[in-house]
């Protein structure tokens, strides 16, 4: 009898939160009778590419090595892919970056790339792999890309998106070492996340999700059942419903709220959405049904920036919905972005004015937000040649560029300052990572950062001594940074070796009781 095929699925870059999407991939392989191991590189037990190969992959002795990764540290990931291929493993890849750049990924060690939603492709792949792995029949696997015998890229047609996500079920944590994501208050980062839907129909110019424009969802009953199970298993009472824009389908949300109230559940839940995707009736309904916090991706209070990033609403609408939400007594977290190449001091002043005017209603503003021109976005396509960052992800200088820079490295103290970790991360603006900015603009962003930082410090502690202590530390950190960008990093980075940033950065602390 032929032995069971073994696959190891890796998230090779350091991450602080359980990546739920990878668990769905693992579930699909398990459904096809594969022996599945999932390994996620965490800050608590960070491993280099060589250590991943020698200590994790080789001891498991898999038939297949699967990678999931985004657009950062791709040079290291590609090196690991190539090493795995040289060792004789069959290498597959998926996730944001492979979906966008399949040929690049294939020419750097992957045998197959799964583009976008992978579940249906996995079923066909498993049959293909188990029953002979006939290279001439790779064309029958939907949604994958490969290099054919003539050296040309082939992108197989994808099947239709999965409409009913109930068939995928809930996130499977059985293959995850939960303690690697446990933080200082005992909670596990990502364990409270419920995946309710996939996709976003909006087309903001800084975002790439061409495989995900169509929105699909789980039923209200399925979502509630998972919340109850998660509570029974782990005692969780506050959940993050993780859709990119939770309120896309308002009828679905009303149905969820109605059933949630009928169940009389003692849970709170948090969501993220857009300023033009809610109204007073919907907000009240959600509040009455357990909504504990709402995050708005406002992104900018500057008219020109809102227009150019294609948000689809005006500054006036942003003010209106934030003030309405505040009057209704719903806790708010607000995302704002900076660092767009056209912005001026006036752009930042508009954001500062917004922060001051809605401050009384907002518990916390995003502690980072400088735009990153990811591939396959209008921001990238329109500016990469002008500013000289074409294919920046293949340049060693940019390997740690992704979201918040200090969240992508084992030792954040070598890459950032106290101000950037605790008040506002303006690294990409201050150090001209992608775009070039005038000193006046950088100073304005710093001023905005002090406002945002003070707000976040207040949300973390009621102690005035601690508040002013952290703020003063941030002030002196910033002044030192202005004198020499690298001085604090060299001093502190050489003294502190253990990464405590992610263990102590608790989302829940940013909600006042």
Coordinates of C-alpha atoms in Angstrom, one line a residue:
X1 CA 0.0 0.0 0.0
X2 CA 1.4 3.4 -1.0
X3 CA 2.3 5.6 1.9
X4 CA 0.3 8.8 2.6
X5 CA 1.8 11.9 0.9
X6 CA 3.2 14.5 3.2
X7 CA 3.1 18.2 2.8
X8 CA 4.6 21.0 5.0
X9 CA 3.0 24.4 4.7
X10 CA 5.3 27.3 5.7
X11 CA 4.7 30.9 6.5
X12 CA 8.5 31.7 6.3
X13 CA 8.5 35.4 7.3
X14 CA 8.2 36.5 11.0
X15 CA 4.7 37.2 12.0
X16 CA 3.0 38.0 15.3
X17 CA -0.6 36.8 14.6
X18 CA -1.8 33.4 13.4
X19 CA -2.4 33.7 9.6
X20 CA -5.8 32.1 9.4
X21 CA -5.8 31.7 5.7
X22 CA -3.0 29.2 5.8
X23 CA -5.1 26.9 8.1
X24 CA -7.8 26.7 5.3
X25 CA -5.1 25.5 2.9
X26 CA -4.1 22.9 5.4
X27 CA -7.7 21.8 5.9
X28 CA -8.1 21.2 2.2
X29 CA -5.0 19.1 2.0
X30 CA -6.2 17.1 5.0
X31 CA -9.5 16.6 3.2
X32 CA -7.5 15.0 0.4
X33 CA -5.9 12.6 2.8
X34 CA -2.5 14.3 3.0
X35 CA -0.4 14.3 6.1
X36 CA -0.1 18.0 6.8
X37 CA 2.3 20.0 9.0
X38 CA 2.0 23.7 9.3
X39 CA 4.9 25.8 10.4
X40 CA 4.6 29.6 11.0
X41 CA 7.8 31.6 11.7
X42 CA 7.1 33.6 14.8
X43 CA 9.0 36.2 16.7
X44 CA 9.0 34.0 19.8
X45 CA 10.8 31.3 18.0
X46 CA 12.2 33.0 14.9
X47 CA 14.2 30.8 12.5
X48 CA 16.4 31.8 9.6
X49 CA 15.9 30.3 6.1
X50 CA 18.7 27.8 6.8
X51 CA 17.2 26.8 10.1
X52 CA 13.8 26.3 8.5
X53 CA 15.3 23.9 6.0
X54 CA 17.5 22.0 8.5
X55 CA 15.4 22.0 11.6
X56 CA 11.8 22.0 10.3
X57 CA 11.5 20.9 6.7
X58 CA 14.1 18.1 6.5
X59 CA 13.2 16.3 9.8
X60 CA 9.5 16.1 8.6
X61 CA 10.7 14.6 5.3
X62 CA 7.8 15.9 3.2
X63 CA 6.9 15.1 -0.4
X64 CA 5.8 18.7 -1.0
X65 CA 6.9 22.0 0.5
X66 CA 4.3 24.8 0.3
X67 CA 5.0 28.5 0.9
X68 CA 2.6 31.3 1.6
X69 CA 4.1 34.8 1.6
X70 CA 3.5 38.5 0.9
X71 CA 5.7 41.2 -0.7
X72 CA 8.6 41.4 1.8
X73 CA 11.7 39.4 2.4
X74 CA 11.1 37.7 -0.9
X75 CA 14.8 37.2 -1.6
X76 CA 15.2 35.1 1.4
X77 CA 12.0 33.1 0.6
X78 CA 13.2 32.6 -2.9
X79 CA 16.5 31.3 -1.7
X80 CA 14.7 28.8 0.5
X81 CA 12.4 27.7 -2.3
X82 CA 15.5 27.1 -4.5
X83 CA 17.2 25.1 -1.8
X84 CA 14.1 23.0 -1.3
X85 CA 13.8 22.3 -5.0
X86 CA 17.5 21.3 -5.1
X87 CA 16.8 18.8 -2.2
X88 CA 14.2 17.1 -4.4
X89 CA 11.1 18.4 -2.8
X90 CA 8.1 19.5 -5.0
X91 CA 7.6 23.2 -4.2
X92 CA 4.3 25.0 -4.4
X93 CA 3.6 28.6 -3.5
X94 CA 0.5 30.8 -2.9
X95 CA -0.5 34.0 -1.1
X96 CA -0.4 37.6 -2.1
X97 CA 3.0 37.9 -3.8
X98 CA 3.0 34.6 -5.7
X99 CA -0.5 35.4 -7.0
X100 CA 0.6 38.7 -8.3
X101 CA 4.1 37.6 -9.6
X102 CA 3.7 34.0 -10.5
X103 CA 6.4 33.9 -13.1
X104 CA 8.9 35.5 -10.8
X105 CA 8.1 33.0 -8.1
X106 CA 8.3 30.0 -10.5
X107 CA 11.7 31.1 -11.8
X108 CA 12.9 31.2 -8.2
X109 CA 12.2 27.6 -7.2
X110 CA 8.5 27.0 -7.2
X111 CA 7.1 24.2 -9.4
X112 CA 3.6 25.4 -9.2
X113 CA 1.9 28.7 -8.0
X114 CA -1.7 28.8 -6.8
X115 CA -3.2 32.2 -7.8
X116 CA -5.9 33.7 -5.5
X117 CA -8.4 31.3 -4.0
X118 CA -6.8 27.9 -3.9
X119 CA -9.2 25.4 -2.5
X120 CA -10.6 24.1 -5.7
X121 CA -7.2 24.0 -7.3
X122 CA -5.9 22.0 -4.3
X123 CA -8.4 19.2 -4.9
X124 CA -7.3 18.8 -8.6
X125 CA -3.7 19.2 -7.6
X126 CA -3.9 16.4 -5.1
X127 CA -5.5 14.0 -7.6
X128 CA -2.8 15.0 -10.2
X129 CA 0.0 14.5 -7.7
X130 CA -1.1 11.2 -6.2
X131 CA -2.0 9.6 -9.5
X132 CA 1.3 10.0 -11.3
X133 CA 2.2 13.7 -11.4
X134 CA 2.1 13.7 -15.2
X135 CA 3.6 17.0 -16.2
X136 CA 1.7 17.0 -19.5
X137 CA -1.6 17.2 -17.4
X138 CA -0.7 20.2 -15.3
X139 CA -3.0 22.2 -17.6
X140 CA -5.9 20.4 -15.9
X141 CA -5.3 22.0 -12.5
X142 CA -7.4 25.2 -12.3
X143 CA -5.9 28.4 -11.1
X144 CA -2.2 27.3 -11.1
X145 CA 0.7 28.7 -13.0
X146 CA 3.8 26.8 -14.2
X147 CA 6.7 26.9 -16.6
X148 CA 6.1 24.5 -19.5
X149 CA 8.7 22.3 -21.3
X150 CA 9.5 25.2 -23.7
X151 CA 10.3 27.5 -20.8
X152 CA 7.1 29.6 -21.2
X153 CA 4.8 30.7 -18.5
X154 CA 1.4 29.0 -18.4
X155 CA -1.5 30.5 -16.3
X156 CA -4.3 28.0 -16.1
X157 CA -7.8 29.4 -16.1
X158 CA -9.3 29.7 -12.6
X159 CA -12.6 28.2 -11.6
X160 CA -15.4 30.5 -10.3
X161 CA -14.9 31.9 -6.8
X162 CA -16.5 29.9 -4.0
X163 CA -19.8 31.6 -3.3
X164 CA -20.9 29.7 -0.2
X165 CA -18.0 29.8 2.3
X166 CA -19.9 27.6 4.7
X167 CA -18.5 24.6 2.9
X168 CA -15.0 25.7 4.0
X169 CA -16.0 25.8 7.6
X170 CA -14.1 27.4 10.4
X171 CA -10.4 28.1 11.0
X172 CA -8.5 25.0 12.0
X173 CA -6.0 25.6 14.8
X174 CA -5.2 21.9 15.4
X175 CA -1.9 22.2 13.5
X176 CA -0.8 25.4 15.1
X177 CA 1.5 25.7 18.1
X178 CA -0.7 28.3 19.9
X179 CA 1.9 29.1 22.6
X180 CA 4.1 30.7 20.0
X181 CA 1.5 33.4 19.6
X182 CA 0.8 33.9 23.2
X183 CA 1.4 37.4 24.5
X184 CA 2.0 39.0 27.9
X185 CA -1.6 39.0 29.0
X186 CA -2.0 35.3 28.3
X187 CA -4.1 35.7 25.1
X188 CA -3.1 34.2 21.8
X189 CA -2.9 36.6 18.8
X190 CA -5.2 35.5 16.1
X191 CA -7.3 33.1 18.2
X192 CA -10.1 35.6 18.4
X193 CA -10.3 36.1 14.6
X194 CA -13.4 34.8 12.7
X195 CA -13.2 34.8 8.9
X196 CA -16.7 35.8 7.8
X197 CA -16.2 36.7 4.1
X198 CA -13.7 37.0 1.3
X199 CA -13.1 39.8 -1.1
X200 CA -13.6 43.5 -1.5
X201 CA -15.4 45.2 -4.4
X202 CA -13.7 48.5 -4.0
X203 CA -10.6 49.6 -5.9
X204 CA -8.5 51.8 -3.8
X205 CA -5.3 52.7 -5.6
X206 CA -2.9 51.6 -2.9
X207 CA -4.4 48.1 -2.7
X208 CA -4.0 45.0 -4.8
X209 CA -6.5 42.3 -4.7
X210 CA -7.4 41.6 -8.4
X211 CA -8.3 38.0 -7.5
X212 CA -10.6 39.1 -4.7
X213 CA -12.9 41.8 -6.1
X214 CA -15.9 39.5 -5.9
X215 CA -17.3 39.3 -2.4
X216 CA -18.3 35.9 -0.9
X217 CA -19.5 35.2 2.6
X218 CA -20.4 32.7 5.2
X219 CA -23.9 32.4 6.6
X220 CA -24.9 34.1 9.8
X221 CA -25.5 30.7 11.4
X222 CA -22.0 29.5 10.5
X223 CA -20.4 32.6 11.9
X224 CA -22.3 32.4 15.2
X225 CA -21.6 28.6 15.6
X226 CA -17.9 29.3 15.3
X227 CA -18.0 32.0 17.9
X228 CA -19.8 29.6 20.3
X229 CA -17.2 26.9 19.6
X230 CA -14.3 29.2 20.0
X231 CA -15.8 30.4 23.4
X232 CA -16.3 26.8 24.5
X233 CA -12.7 25.8 23.6
X234 CA -10.7 28.8 24.5
X235 CA -13.0 31.1 26.6
X236 CA -12.9 33.9 24.1
X237 CA -15.7 36.5 24.5
X238 CA -14.5 39.3 22.2
X239 CA -14.1 38.5 18.5
X240 CA -12.6 40.2 15.5
X241 CA -14.8 39.6 12.4
X242 CA -12.0 39.9 9.8
X243 CA -13.7 40.9 6.5
X244 CA -11.9 43.6 4.6
X245 CA -15.2 45.5 4.5
X246 CA -17.6 43.8 6.9
X247 CA -20.7 45.8 5.8
X248 CA -20.5 45.2 2.0
X249 CA -23.7 43.2 2.1
X250 CA -26.0 45.1 4.5
X251 CA -28.8 42.5 4.3
X252 CA -26.4 39.8 5.4
X253 CA -25.3 42.0 8.4
X254 CA -28.9 42.6 9.4
X255 CA -29.5 38.8 9.3
X256 CA -26.4 38.2 11.4
X257 CA -27.4 40.8 14.0
X258 CA -31.0 39.4 14.2
X259 CA -29.7 35.9 14.8
X260 CA -27.0 37.0 17.2
X261 CA -29.7 38.7 19.4
X262 CA -31.9 35.7 19.2
X263 CA -29.1 33.5 20.6
X264 CA -28.7 36.0 23.5
X265 CA -24.9 35.5 23.4
X266 CA -22.7 37.4 25.9
X267 CA -20.0 38.2 23.3
X268 CA -18.6 41.4 21.9
X269 CA -17.4 41.7 18.3
X270 CA -15.2 44.1 16.3
X271 CA -15.3 44.9 12.6
X272 CA -13.6 47.1 10.0
X273 CA -15.4 48.9 7.2
X274 CA -15.5 52.0 5.1
X275 CA -17.1 55.4 5.9
X276 CA -19.6 55.1 3.1
X277 CA -20.7 51.5 3.9
X278 CA -22.7 52.2 7.0
X279 CA -25.6 54.5 8.1
X280 CA -27.3 55.3 11.4
X281 CA -29.8 52.4 11.2
X282 CA -27.1 49.8 10.5
X283 CA -24.8 51.2 13.2
X284 CA -27.6 51.1 15.8
X285 CA -28.5 47.6 14.8
X286 CA -24.9 46.4 15.2
X287 CA -24.5 48.2 18.5
X288 CA -27.6 46.5 19.9
X289 CA -26.2 43.2 18.7
X290 CA -22.9 43.1 20.4
X291 CA -20.7 45.5 18.3
X292 CA -17.8 46.5 20.6
X293 CA -15.6 48.5 18.3
X294 CA -15.6 49.6 14.7
X295 CA -12.5 50.4 12.6
X296 CA -12.9 52.9 9.8
X297 CA -10.3 53.0 6.9
X298 CA -10.7 56.8 6.5
X299 CA -7.1 56.9 5.1
X300 CA -7.1 60.7 4.6
X301 CA -9.0 63.9 5.4
X302 CA -7.4 65.6 2.4
X303 CA -9.8 66.1 -0.6
X304 CA -7.1 65.6 -3.2
X305 CA -5.7 62.5 -1.6
X306 CA -9.2 60.9 -1.2
X307 CA -9.9 61.5 -4.9
X308 CA -6.5 60.2 -6.1
X309 CA -6.7 57.0 -4.0
X310 CA -10.2 56.3 -5.3
X311 CA -11.9 56.0 -1.9
X312 CA -15.3 56.9 -3.3
X313 CA -16.3 59.3 -0.6
X314 CA -15.6 62.9 0.4
X315 CA -14.0 64.5 3.4
X316 CA -17.4 65.7 4.5
X317 CA -18.8 62.2 4.5
X318 CA -15.8 61.0 6.5
X319 CA -16.5 63.7 9.2
X320 CA -20.2 62.9 9.2
X321 CA -19.9 59.1 9.7
X322 CA -17.2 59.4 12.4
X323 CA -19.1 62.0 14.3
X324 CA -22.3 60.0 14.0
X325 CA -20.6 56.9 15.2
X326 CA -19.2 58.8 18.1
X327 CA -22.6 60.3 19.1
X328 CA -24.0 56.7 19.1
X329 CA -21.4 55.7 21.6
X330 CA -19.6 53.1 19.5
X331 CA -15.9 52.8 20.2
X332 CA -13.8 53.7 17.1
X333 CA -10.3 53.0 15.8
X334 CA -9.4 55.2 12.8
X335 CA -6.8 54.4 10.0
X336 CA -5.1 57.3 8.3
X337 CA -2.4 57.1 5.7
X338 CA 0.5 59.4 4.8
X339 CA 3.4 59.4 2.3
X340 CA 1.6 59.7 -1.0
X341 CA 3.9 61.3 -3.6
X342 CA 1.7 64.2 -4.4
X343 CA 1.1 65.2 -0.8
X344 CA 2.1 68.6 0.7
X345 CA 2.2 70.1 4.2
X346 CA -1.5 71.1 3.6
X347 CA -2.4 67.5 3.1
X348 CA -1.0 66.6 6.5
X349 CA -2.6 69.7 8.1
X350 CA -6.0 68.5 6.9
X351 CA -5.3 65.2 8.6
X352 CA -4.2 66.9 11.8
X353 CA -7.4 69.1 11.8
X354 CA -9.5 65.9 11.4
X355 CA -7.7 64.2 14.3
X356 CA -8.3 67.2 16.6
X357 CA -11.9 67.6 15.6
X358 CA -12.9 63.9 16.1
X359 CA -10.5 63.2 19.0
X360 CA -13.3 63.1 21.6
X361 CA -15.0 60.2 19.8
X362 CA -11.9 58.1 18.8
X363 CA -10.1 55.8 21.1
X364 CA -7.1 55.3 19.0
X365 CA -5.6 56.2 15.6
X366 CA -3.5 53.8 13.6
X367 CA 0.1 53.9 14.7
X368 CA 1.5 53.6 11.2
X369 CA 0.2 54.3 7.8
X370 CA 2.9 55.4 5.3
X371 CA 1.9 54.0 2.0
X372 CA 3.8 51.2 0.5
X373 CA 3.6 50.9 -3.3
X374 CA 2.9 47.2 -3.6
X375 CA 3.1 45.6 -7.0
X376 CA -0.1 45.5 -9.1
X377 CA -1.4 48.7 -7.6
X378 CA -1.9 52.0 -9.4
X379 CA 0.4 53.7 -6.9
X380 CA 3.2 51.3 -8.0
X381 CA 2.4 51.4 -11.7
X382 CA 2.2 55.2 -11.9
X383 CA 5.3 56.1 -9.9
X384 CA 7.9 53.3 -9.8
X385 CA 9.9 54.5 -12.8
X386 CA 9.8 58.2 -11.8
X387 CA 11.1 57.4 -8.3
X388 CA 13.3 54.5 -9.2
X389 CA 11.9 51.7 -7.1
X390 CA 11.0 49.3 -10.0
X391 CA 10.7 45.8 -8.6
X392 CA 11.9 47.1 -5.2
X393 CA 11.1 43.7 -3.6
X394 CA 14.1 42.2 -5.4
X395 CA 16.4 44.9 -4.0
X396 CA 18.2 43.9 -0.7
X397 CA 17.6 47.4 0.7
X398 CA 13.8 46.9 0.7
X399 CA 13.6 43.4 2.2
X400 CA 12.0 44.5 5.4
X401 CA 9.6 46.9 3.8
X402 CA 6.1 45.8 4.5
X403 CA 3.3 47.3 6.7
X404 CA 5.2 48.4 9.9
X405 CA 8.9 48.0 9.3
X406 CA 9.7 46.9 12.8
X407 CA 7.1 44.1 12.6
X408 CA 9.0 42.3 9.9
X409 CA 12.3 41.7 11.7
X410 CA 13.5 39.5 14.6
X411 CA 15.1 42.5 16.4
X412 CA 12.9 45.6 15.9
X413 CA 15.3 47.7 18.0
X414 CA 17.8 47.6 15.2
X415 CA 15.3 48.8 12.6
X416 CA 13.3 51.5 14.4
X417 CA 13.2 54.0 17.2
X418 CA 11.1 54.2 20.4
X419 CA 9.1 57.0 18.7
X420 CA 8.4 54.7 15.7
X421 CA 7.4 51.7 17.8
X422 CA 5.3 53.5 20.4
X423 CA 4.0 56.8 18.9
X424 CA 4.0 56.6 15.1
X425 CA 6.0 54.7 12.5
X426 CA 7.0 57.3 9.8
X427 CA 10.1 55.4 8.7
X428 CA 9.1 55.2 5.0
X429 CA 8.5 59.0 4.9
X430 CA 11.4 60.1 7.1
X431 CA 13.9 58.0 5.3
X432 CA 12.6 58.5 1.7
X433 CA 12.1 54.8 1.2
X434 CA 10.1 55.0 -1.9
X435 CA 9.2 58.7 -2.6
X436 CA 11.2 61.8 -1.9
X437 CA 9.7 64.4 0.4
X438 CA 10.6 67.9 1.4
X439 CA 11.7 68.5 5.0
X440 CA 8.6 70.6 5.7
X441 CA 6.4 67.6 4.8
X442 CA 8.4 65.3 7.0
X443 CA 8.1 67.7 9.9
X444 CA 4.3 67.9 9.4
X445 CA 4.1 64.1 9.5
X446 CA 6.1 64.0 12.7
X447 CA 3.7 66.5 14.2
X448 CA 0.8 64.3 13.2
X449 CA 2.7 61.3 14.7
X450 CA 3.0 63.0 18.1
X451 CA -0.8 63.6 18.1
X452 CA -1.5 60.0 17.2
X453 CA 1.1 58.7 19.7
X454 CA -0.3 60.7 22.6
X455 CA -3.8 59.3 21.8
X456 CA -2.5 55.8 21.8
X457 CA -0.6 56.2 25.0
X458 CA -3.7 57.5 26.7
X459 CA -5.6 54.5 25.4
X460 CA -3.1 52.1 26.9
X461 CA -2.9 53.4 30.5
X462 CA -4.8 55.7 32.9
X463 CA -1.6 56.5 34.8
X464 CA -0.5 60.1 34.1
X465 CA 3.0 59.2 35.2
X466 CA 3.2 56.5 32.6
X467 CA 1.5 58.6 29.9
X468 CA 3.9 61.4 30.3
X469 CA 6.9 59.1 30.7
X470 CA 6.2 57.3 27.4
X471 CA 5.5 60.6 25.6
X472 CA 8.7 62.1 26.8
X473 CA 10.6 59.0 25.8
X474 CA 9.1 59.3 22.4
X475 CA 10.0 63.0 22.3
X476 CA 13.6 62.5 23.1
X477 CA 13.7 59.5 20.7
X478 CA 12.5 61.7 17.9
X479 CA 15.0 64.4 18.6
X480 CA 17.8 61.9 18.6
X481 CA 16.5 60.5 15.3
X482 CA 16.5 63.9 13.8
X483 CA 20.2 64.3 14.7
X484 CA 21.1 60.8 13.3
X485 CA 18.6 58.3 12.0
X486 CA 20.8 55.3 13.0
X487 CA 22.2 56.4 16.4
X488 CA 19.4 55.1 18.6
X489 CA 19.1 51.9 16.5
X490 CA 22.7 51.1 16.9
X491 CA 22.7 51.8 20.7
X492 CA 19.5 50.1 21.7
X493 CA 19.7 47.4 19.0
X494 CA 23.0 46.3 20.4
X495 CA 21.8 46.2 24.0
X496 CA 18.4 44.6 23.6
X497 CA 18.4 41.1 22.0
X498 CA 15.0 39.7 23.0
X499 CA 12.0 40.9 21.0
X500 CA 9.4 42.0 23.5
X501 CA 7.5 44.4 21.1
X502 CA 5.0 41.9 19.9
X503 CA 4.4 40.2 23.2
X504 CA 3.5 43.6 24.8
X505 CA 1.6 45.2 21.8
X506 CA -1.9 44.1 22.7
X507 CA -4.8 45.2 20.5
X508 CA -7.2 45.1 23.5
X509 CA -5.1 47.7 25.3
X510 CA -6.2 50.3 22.8
X511 CA -9.8 50.1 24.0
X512 CA -10.7 52.2 27.0
X513 CA -12.8 50.4 29.5

